[in-house]
PDB file of C-alpha atoms in Angstrom:
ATOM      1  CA  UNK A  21       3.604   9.478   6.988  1.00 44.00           C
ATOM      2  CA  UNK A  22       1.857   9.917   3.755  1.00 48.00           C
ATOM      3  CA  UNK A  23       2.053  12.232   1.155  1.00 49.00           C
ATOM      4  CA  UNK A  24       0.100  13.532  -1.325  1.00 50.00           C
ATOM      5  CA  UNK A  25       1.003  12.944  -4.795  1.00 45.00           C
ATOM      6  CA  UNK A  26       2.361  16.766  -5.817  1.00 45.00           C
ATOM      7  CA  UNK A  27       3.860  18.905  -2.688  1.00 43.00           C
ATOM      8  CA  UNK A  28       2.905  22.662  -3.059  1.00 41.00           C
ATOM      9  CA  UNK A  29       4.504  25.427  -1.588  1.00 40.00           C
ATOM     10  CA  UNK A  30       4.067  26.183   1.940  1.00 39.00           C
ATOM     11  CA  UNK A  31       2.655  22.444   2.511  1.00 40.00           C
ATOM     12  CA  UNK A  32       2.645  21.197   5.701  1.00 38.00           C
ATOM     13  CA  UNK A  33       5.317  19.668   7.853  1.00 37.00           C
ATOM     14  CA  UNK A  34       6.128  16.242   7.445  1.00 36.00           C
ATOM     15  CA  UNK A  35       5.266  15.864  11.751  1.00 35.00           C
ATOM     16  CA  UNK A  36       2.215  17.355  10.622  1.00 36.00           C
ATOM     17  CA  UNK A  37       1.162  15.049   7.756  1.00 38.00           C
ATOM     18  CA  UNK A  38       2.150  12.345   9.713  1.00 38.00           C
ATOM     19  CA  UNK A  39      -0.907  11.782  11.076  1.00 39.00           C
ATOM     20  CA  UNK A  40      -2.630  10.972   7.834  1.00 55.00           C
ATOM     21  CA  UNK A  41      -1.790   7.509   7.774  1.00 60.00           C
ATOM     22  CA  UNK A  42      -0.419   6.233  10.709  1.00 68.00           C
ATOM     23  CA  UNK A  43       2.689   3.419  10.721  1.00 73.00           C
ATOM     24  CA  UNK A  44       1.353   0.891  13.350  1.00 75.00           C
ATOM     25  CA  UNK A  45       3.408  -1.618  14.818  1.00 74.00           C
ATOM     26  CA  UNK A  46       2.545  -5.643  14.886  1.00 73.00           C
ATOM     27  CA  UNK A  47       1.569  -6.242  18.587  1.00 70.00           C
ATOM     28  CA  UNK A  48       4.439  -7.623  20.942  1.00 63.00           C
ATOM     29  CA  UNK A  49       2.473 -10.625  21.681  1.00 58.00           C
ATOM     30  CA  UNK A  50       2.761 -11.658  17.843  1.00 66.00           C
ATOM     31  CA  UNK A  51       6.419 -13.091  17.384  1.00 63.00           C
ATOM     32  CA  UNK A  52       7.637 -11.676  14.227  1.00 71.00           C
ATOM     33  CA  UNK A  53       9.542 -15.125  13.736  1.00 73.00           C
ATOM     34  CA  UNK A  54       5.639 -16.340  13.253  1.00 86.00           C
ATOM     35  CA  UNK A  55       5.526 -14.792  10.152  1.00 90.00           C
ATOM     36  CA  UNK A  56       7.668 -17.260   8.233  1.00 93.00           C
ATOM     37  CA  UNK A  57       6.740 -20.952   7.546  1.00 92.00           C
ATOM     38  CA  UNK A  58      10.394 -21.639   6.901  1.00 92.00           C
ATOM     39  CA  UNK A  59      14.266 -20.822   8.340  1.00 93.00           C
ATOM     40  CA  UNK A  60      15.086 -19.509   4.507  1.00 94.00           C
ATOM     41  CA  UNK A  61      12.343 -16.790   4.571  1.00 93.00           C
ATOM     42  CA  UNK A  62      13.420 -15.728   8.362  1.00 92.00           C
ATOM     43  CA  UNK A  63      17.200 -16.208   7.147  1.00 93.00           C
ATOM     44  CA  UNK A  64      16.205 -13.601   4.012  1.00 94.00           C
ATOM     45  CA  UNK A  65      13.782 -11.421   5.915  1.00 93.00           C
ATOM     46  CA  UNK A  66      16.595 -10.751   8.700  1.00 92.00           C
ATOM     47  CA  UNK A  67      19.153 -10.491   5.966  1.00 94.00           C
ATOM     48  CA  UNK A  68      18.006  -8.375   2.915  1.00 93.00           C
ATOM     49  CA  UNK A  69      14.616  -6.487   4.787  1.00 93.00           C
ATOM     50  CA  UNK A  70      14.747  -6.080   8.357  1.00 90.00           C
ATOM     51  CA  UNK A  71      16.738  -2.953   8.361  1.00 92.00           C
ATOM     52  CA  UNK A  72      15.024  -1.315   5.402  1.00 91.00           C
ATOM     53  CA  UNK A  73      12.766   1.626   5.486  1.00 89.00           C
ATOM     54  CA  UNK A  74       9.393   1.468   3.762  1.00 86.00           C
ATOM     55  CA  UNK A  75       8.810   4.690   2.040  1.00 85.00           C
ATOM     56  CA  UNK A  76       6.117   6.574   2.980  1.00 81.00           C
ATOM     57  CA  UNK A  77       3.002   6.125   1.531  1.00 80.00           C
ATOM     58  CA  UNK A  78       1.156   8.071  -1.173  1.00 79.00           C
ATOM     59  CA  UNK A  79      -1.991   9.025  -2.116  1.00 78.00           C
ATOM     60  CA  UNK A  80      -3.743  11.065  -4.741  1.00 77.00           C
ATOM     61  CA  UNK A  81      -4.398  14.524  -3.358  1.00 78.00           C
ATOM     62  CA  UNK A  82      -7.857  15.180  -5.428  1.00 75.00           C
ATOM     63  CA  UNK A  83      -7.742  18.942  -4.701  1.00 75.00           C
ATOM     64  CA  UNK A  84      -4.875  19.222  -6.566  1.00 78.00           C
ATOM     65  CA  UNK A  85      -5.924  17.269  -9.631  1.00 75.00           C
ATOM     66  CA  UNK A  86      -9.466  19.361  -9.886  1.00 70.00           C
ATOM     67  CA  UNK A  87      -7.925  21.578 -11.263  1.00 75.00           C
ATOM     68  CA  UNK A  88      -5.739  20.573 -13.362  1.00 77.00           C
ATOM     69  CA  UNK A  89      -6.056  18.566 -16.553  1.00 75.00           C
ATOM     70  CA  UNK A  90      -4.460  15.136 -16.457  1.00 75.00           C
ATOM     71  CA  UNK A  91      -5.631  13.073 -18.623  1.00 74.00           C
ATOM     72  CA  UNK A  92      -4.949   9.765 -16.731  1.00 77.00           C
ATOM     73  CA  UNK A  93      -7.410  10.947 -13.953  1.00 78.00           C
ATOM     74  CA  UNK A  94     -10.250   9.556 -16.724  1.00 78.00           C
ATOM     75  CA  UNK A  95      -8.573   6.527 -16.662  1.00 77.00           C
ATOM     76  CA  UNK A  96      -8.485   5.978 -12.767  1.00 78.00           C
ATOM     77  CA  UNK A  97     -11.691   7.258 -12.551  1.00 79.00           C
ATOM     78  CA  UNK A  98     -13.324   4.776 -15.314  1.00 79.00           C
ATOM     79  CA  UNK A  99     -11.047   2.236 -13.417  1.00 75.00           C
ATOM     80  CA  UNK A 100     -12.887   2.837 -10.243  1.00 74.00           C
ATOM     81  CA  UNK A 101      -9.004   3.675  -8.551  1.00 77.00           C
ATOM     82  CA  UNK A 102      -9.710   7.018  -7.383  1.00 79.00           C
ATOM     83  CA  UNK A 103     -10.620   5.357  -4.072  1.00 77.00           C
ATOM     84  CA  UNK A 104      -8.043   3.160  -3.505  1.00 76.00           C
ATOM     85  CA  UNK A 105      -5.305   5.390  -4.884  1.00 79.00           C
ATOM     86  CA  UNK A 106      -6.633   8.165  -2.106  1.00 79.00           C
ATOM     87  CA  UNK A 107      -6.832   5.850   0.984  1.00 79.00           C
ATOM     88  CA  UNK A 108      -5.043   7.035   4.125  1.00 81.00           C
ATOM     89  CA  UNK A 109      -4.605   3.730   6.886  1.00 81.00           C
ATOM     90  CA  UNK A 110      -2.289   2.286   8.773  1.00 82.00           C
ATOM     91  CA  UNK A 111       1.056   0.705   7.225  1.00 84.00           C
ATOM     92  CA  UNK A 112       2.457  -2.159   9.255  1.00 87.00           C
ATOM     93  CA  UNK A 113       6.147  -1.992   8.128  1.00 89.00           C
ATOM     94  CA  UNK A 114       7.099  -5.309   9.415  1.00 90.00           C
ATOM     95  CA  UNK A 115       4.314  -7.290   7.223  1.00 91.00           C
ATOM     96  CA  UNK A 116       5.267  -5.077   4.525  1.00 91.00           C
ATOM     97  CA  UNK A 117       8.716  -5.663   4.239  1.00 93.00           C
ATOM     98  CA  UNK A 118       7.861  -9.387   5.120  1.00 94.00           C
ATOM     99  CA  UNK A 119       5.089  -9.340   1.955  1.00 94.00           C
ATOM    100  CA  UNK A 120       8.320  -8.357   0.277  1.00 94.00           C
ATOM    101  CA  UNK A 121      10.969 -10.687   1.432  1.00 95.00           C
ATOM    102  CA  UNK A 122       8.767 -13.639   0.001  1.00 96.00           C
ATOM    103  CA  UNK A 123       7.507 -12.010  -3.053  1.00 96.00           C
ATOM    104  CA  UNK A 124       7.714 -14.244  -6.315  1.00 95.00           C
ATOM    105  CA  UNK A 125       6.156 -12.586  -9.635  1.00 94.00           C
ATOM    106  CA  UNK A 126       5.212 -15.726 -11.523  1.00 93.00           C
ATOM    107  CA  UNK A 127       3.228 -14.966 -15.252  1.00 90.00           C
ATOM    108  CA  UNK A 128       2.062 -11.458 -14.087  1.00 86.00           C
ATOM    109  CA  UNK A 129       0.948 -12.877 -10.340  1.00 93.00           C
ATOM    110  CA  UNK A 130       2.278 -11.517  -7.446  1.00 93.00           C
ATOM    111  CA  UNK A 131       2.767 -14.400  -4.646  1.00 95.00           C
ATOM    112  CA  UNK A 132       4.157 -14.203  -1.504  1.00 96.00           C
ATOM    113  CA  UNK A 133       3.638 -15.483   2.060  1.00 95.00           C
ATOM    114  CA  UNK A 134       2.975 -14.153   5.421  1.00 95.00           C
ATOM    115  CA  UNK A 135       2.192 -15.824   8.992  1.00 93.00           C
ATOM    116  CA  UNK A 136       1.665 -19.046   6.746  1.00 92.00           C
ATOM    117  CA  UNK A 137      -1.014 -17.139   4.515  1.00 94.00           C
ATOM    118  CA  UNK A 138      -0.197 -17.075   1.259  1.00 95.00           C
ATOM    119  CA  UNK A 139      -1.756 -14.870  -1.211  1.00 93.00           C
ATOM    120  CA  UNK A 140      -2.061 -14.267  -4.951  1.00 93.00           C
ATOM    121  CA  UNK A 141      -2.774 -11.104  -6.385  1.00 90.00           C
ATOM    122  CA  UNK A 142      -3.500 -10.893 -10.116  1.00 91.00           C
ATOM    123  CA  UNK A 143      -5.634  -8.235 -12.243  1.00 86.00           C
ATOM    124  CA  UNK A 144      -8.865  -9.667 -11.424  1.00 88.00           C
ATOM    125  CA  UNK A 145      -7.960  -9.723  -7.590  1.00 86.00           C
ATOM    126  CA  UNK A 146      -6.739  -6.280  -7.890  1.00 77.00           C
ATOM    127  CA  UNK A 147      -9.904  -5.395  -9.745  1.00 79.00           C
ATOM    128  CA  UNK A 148     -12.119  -6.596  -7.199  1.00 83.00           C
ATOM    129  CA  UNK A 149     -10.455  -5.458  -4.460  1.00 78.00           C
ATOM    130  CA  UNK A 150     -10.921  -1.590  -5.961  1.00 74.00           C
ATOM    131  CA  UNK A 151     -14.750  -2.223  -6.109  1.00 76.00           C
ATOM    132  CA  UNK A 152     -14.623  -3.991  -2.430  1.00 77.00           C
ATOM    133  CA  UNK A 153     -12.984  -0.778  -0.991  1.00 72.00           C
ATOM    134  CA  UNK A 154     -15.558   1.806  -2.467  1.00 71.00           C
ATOM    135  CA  UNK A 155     -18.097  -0.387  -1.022  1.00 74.00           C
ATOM    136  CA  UNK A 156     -16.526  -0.682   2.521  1.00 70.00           C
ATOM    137  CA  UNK A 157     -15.554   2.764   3.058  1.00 65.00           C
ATOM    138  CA  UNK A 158     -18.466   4.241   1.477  1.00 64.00           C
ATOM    139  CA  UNK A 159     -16.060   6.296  -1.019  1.00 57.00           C
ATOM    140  CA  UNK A 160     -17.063   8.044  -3.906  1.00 56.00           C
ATOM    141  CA  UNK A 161     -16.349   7.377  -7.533  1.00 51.00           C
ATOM    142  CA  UNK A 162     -16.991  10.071 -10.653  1.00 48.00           C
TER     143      UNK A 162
END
């Protein structure tokens, strides 16, 4: 399902990138009408997002960029986003598209709502959750 960032000739198959980063489905013994605290967010999930795709994710292909010269790479790196822009793990298309059917952007914070959880992502959150990745998954950062 993912992609890197810049297809090159004779790339692979997209059967054979599949396997990058995997779509995994929610587990039938979780009822997706769980996810919603409220009739309106089921009523707008089922309305506006159930039948949408979620594009396939993306991820920076660091071969690629080696060798080239692109000069927000410095940036990413100094950013400590290398990491997280390169992960490859599973998508769960129903919680994304449910992350999506409640999202409110209120003064540059993302909010939304899922299986009664809701979260708030600003910059700091976004910031530390770089840092917590390269930590967890043992990546490495230039």
């Amino acid at each position: 399902m993912a992609e890197p960032s810049k297809k090159r000739k004779g790339s692979s198959s997209r059967s054979q990138r599949h396997s990058e980063a995997q779509e995994t489905q929610i587990p039938s013994s979780v009822s997706s009408s769980s996810m919603f605290s409220s009739e309106e967010q089921r009523i707008r999930y089922t309305n506006l997002f159930s039948s949408h795709s979620i594009i396939d994710p993306k991820f920076i292909d660091m071969d690629f960029f080696s060798n080239e010269n692109f000069e927000c790479i410095q940036a990413f790196q100094n950013s400590n986003l290398i990491p997280f822009m390169s992960l490859k793990l599973s998508v769960y298309s129903e919680l994304v598209k449910a992350f999506y059917s409640n999202l409110k952007i209120q003064e540059s914070t993302l909010i939304s709502e899922v299986f009664g959880i809701k979260m708030v992502i600003d910059k700091s959150l976004f910031y530390d959750l770089t840092h917590y990745l390269v930590k967890v998954y043992h990546l490495n950062v230039h």
